[in-house]
Short mmCIF file of C-alpha atoms in Angstrom, two decimals:
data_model
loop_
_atom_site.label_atom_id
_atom_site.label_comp_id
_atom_site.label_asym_id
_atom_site.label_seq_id
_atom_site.Cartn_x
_atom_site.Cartn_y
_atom_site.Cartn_z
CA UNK A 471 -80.92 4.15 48.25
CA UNK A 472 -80.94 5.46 51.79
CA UNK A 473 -79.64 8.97 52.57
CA UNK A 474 -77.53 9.94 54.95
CA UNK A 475 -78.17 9.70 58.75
CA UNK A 476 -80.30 12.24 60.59
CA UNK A 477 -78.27 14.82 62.54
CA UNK A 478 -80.00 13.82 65.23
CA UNK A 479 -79.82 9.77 65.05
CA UNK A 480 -75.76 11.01 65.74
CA UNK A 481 -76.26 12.97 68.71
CA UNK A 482 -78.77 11.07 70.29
CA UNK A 483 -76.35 7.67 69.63
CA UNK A 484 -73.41 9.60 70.83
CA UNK A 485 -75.44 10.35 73.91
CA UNK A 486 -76.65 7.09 74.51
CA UNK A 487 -72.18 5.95 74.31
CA UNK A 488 -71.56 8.59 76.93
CA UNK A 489 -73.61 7.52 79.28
CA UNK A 490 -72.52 3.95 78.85
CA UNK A 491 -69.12 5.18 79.80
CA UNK A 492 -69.87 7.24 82.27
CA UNK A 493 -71.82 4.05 84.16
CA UNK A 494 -68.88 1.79 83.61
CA UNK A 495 -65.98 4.27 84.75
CA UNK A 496 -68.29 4.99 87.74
CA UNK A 497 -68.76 1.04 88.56
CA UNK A 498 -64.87 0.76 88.09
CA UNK A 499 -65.02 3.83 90.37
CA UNK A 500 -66.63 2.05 92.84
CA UNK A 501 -64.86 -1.04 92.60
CA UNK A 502 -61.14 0.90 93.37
CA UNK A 503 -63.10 2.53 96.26
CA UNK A 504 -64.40 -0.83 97.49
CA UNK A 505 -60.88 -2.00 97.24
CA UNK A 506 -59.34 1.06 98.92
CA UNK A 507 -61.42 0.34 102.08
CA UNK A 508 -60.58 -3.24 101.84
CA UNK A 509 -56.81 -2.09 102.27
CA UNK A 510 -57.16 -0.30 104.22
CA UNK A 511 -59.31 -2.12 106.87
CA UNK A 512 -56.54 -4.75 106.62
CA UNK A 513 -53.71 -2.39 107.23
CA UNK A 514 -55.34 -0.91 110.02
CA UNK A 515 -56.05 -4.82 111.83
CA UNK A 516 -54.67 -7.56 109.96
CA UNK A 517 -51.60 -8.62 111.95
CA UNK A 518 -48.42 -9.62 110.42
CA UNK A 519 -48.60 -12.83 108.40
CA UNK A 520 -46.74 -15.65 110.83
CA UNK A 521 -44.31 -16.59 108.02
CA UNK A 522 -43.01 -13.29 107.81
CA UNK A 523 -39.72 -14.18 109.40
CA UNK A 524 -38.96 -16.72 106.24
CA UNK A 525 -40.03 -14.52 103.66
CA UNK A 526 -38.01 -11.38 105.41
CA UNK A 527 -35.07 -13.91 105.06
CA UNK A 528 -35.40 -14.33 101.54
CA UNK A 529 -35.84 -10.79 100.67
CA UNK A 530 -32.81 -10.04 102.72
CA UNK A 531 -30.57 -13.08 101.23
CA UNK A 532 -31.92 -12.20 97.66
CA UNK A 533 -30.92 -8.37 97.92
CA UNK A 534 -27.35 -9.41 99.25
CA UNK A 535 -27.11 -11.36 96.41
CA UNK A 536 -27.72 -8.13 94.32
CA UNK A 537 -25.48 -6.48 96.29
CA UNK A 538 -28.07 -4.03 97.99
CA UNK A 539 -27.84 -3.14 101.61
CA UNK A 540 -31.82 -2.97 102.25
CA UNK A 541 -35.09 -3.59 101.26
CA UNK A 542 -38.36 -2.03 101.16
CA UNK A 543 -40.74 -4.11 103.93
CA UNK A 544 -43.61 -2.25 103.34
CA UNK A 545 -45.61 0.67 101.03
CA UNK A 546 -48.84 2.41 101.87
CA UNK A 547 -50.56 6.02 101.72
CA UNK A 548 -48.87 8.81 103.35
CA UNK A 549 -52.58 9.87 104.43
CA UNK A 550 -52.44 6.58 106.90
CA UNK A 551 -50.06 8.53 109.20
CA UNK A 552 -51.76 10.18 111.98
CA UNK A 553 -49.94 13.67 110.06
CA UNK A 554 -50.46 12.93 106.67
CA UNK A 555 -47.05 12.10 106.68
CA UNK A 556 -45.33 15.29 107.51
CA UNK A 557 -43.12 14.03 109.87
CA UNK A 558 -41.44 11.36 107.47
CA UNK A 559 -41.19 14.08 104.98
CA UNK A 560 -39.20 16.64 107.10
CA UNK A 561 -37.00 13.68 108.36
CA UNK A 562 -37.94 14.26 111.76
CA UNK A 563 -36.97 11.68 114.53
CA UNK A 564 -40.05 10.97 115.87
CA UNK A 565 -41.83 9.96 112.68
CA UNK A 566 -42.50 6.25 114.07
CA UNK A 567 -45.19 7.89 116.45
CA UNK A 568 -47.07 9.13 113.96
CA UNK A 569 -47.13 5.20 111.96
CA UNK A 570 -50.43 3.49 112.06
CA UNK A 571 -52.40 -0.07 111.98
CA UNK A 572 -49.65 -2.55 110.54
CA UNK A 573 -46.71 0.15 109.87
CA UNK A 574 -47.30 1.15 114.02
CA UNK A 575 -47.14 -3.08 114.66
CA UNK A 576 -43.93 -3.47 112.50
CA UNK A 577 -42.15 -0.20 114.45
CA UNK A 578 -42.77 -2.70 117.18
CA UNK A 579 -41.51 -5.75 115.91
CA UNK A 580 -38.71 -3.99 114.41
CA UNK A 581 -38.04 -2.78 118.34
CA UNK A 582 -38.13 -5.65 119.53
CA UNK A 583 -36.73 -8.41 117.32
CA UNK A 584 -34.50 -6.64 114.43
CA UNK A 585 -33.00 -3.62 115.89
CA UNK A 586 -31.15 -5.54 118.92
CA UNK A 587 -29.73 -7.22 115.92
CA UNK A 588 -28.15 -4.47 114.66
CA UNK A 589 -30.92 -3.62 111.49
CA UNK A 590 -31.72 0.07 110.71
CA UNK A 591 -35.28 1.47 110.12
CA UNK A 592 -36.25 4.30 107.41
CA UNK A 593 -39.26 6.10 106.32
CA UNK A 594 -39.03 7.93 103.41
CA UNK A 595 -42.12 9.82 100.86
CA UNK A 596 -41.70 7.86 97.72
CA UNK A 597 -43.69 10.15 95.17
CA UNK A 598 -45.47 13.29 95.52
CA UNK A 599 -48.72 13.55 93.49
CA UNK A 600 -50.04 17.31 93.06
CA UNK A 601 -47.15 18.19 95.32
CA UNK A 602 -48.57 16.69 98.45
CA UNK A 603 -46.81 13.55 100.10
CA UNK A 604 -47.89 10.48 98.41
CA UNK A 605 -46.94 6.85 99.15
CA UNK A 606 -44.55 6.22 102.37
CA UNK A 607 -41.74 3.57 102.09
CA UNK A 608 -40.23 1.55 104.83
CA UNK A 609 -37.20 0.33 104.54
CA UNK A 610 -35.23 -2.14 106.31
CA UNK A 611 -31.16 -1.81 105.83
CA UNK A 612 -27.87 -3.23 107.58
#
């Protein structure tokens, strides 16, 4: 009959699990990170995908039919602002000068193709994690 396992068979295989999950929360670590950039590369100079007019149109049609008067075009960090996004949170008027990458290229489209049609624009901080601003939210209403 064997006896019971050595005290330090226990530490030394409980050492040997932490490790492995330390290595695989830091690959997934990694991975987020890699993703993060990835995102953020592409909201900084990826352009507007050319069907965007259809799928606004849907989006639009589909929240009518819910009877909602807008729709949120877009989500991203509130650390993509060129102020953190300060001026979104204090509802200040000039907060479209402080949008960047793809949010700065929709302000412009916005401009020029859905305001003349008589569309309204809002920014607003959606969550605040730790207190500090967290993700913005466009919004597109009529």
């Amino acid at each position: 009959m064997s006896g019971v396992i050595d005290l330090d068979q226990v530490r030394a295989r409980a050492a040997e699990i932490e490790r492995e999950n330390l290595r695989k929360a830091m690959e997934r670590m990694k991975e987020r990170q890699g993703d993060e950039d990835a995102l953020y590369h592409d909201f900084m100079h990826d352009d507007l995908q050319p069907t965007w007019r259809e799928k606004l149109n849907r989006s639009i049609l589909n929240a009518v039919e819910h009877e909602k008067n807008e729709i949120q075009v877009m989500r991203f960090p509130s650390s993509w602002c060129s102020d953190k996004g300060r001026a979104i949170n204090n509802f200040e008027s000039n907060w479209p000068s402080t949008l960047t990458g793809k949010a700065a290229r929709g302000w412009e489209l916005y401009q020029k193709e859905l305001e003349p049609l008589g569309y309204k624009l809002k920014a607003q901080i959606l969550n605040f994690p730790g207190g500090l601003p967290g993700d913005v939210g466009i919004f597109l209403a009529w």
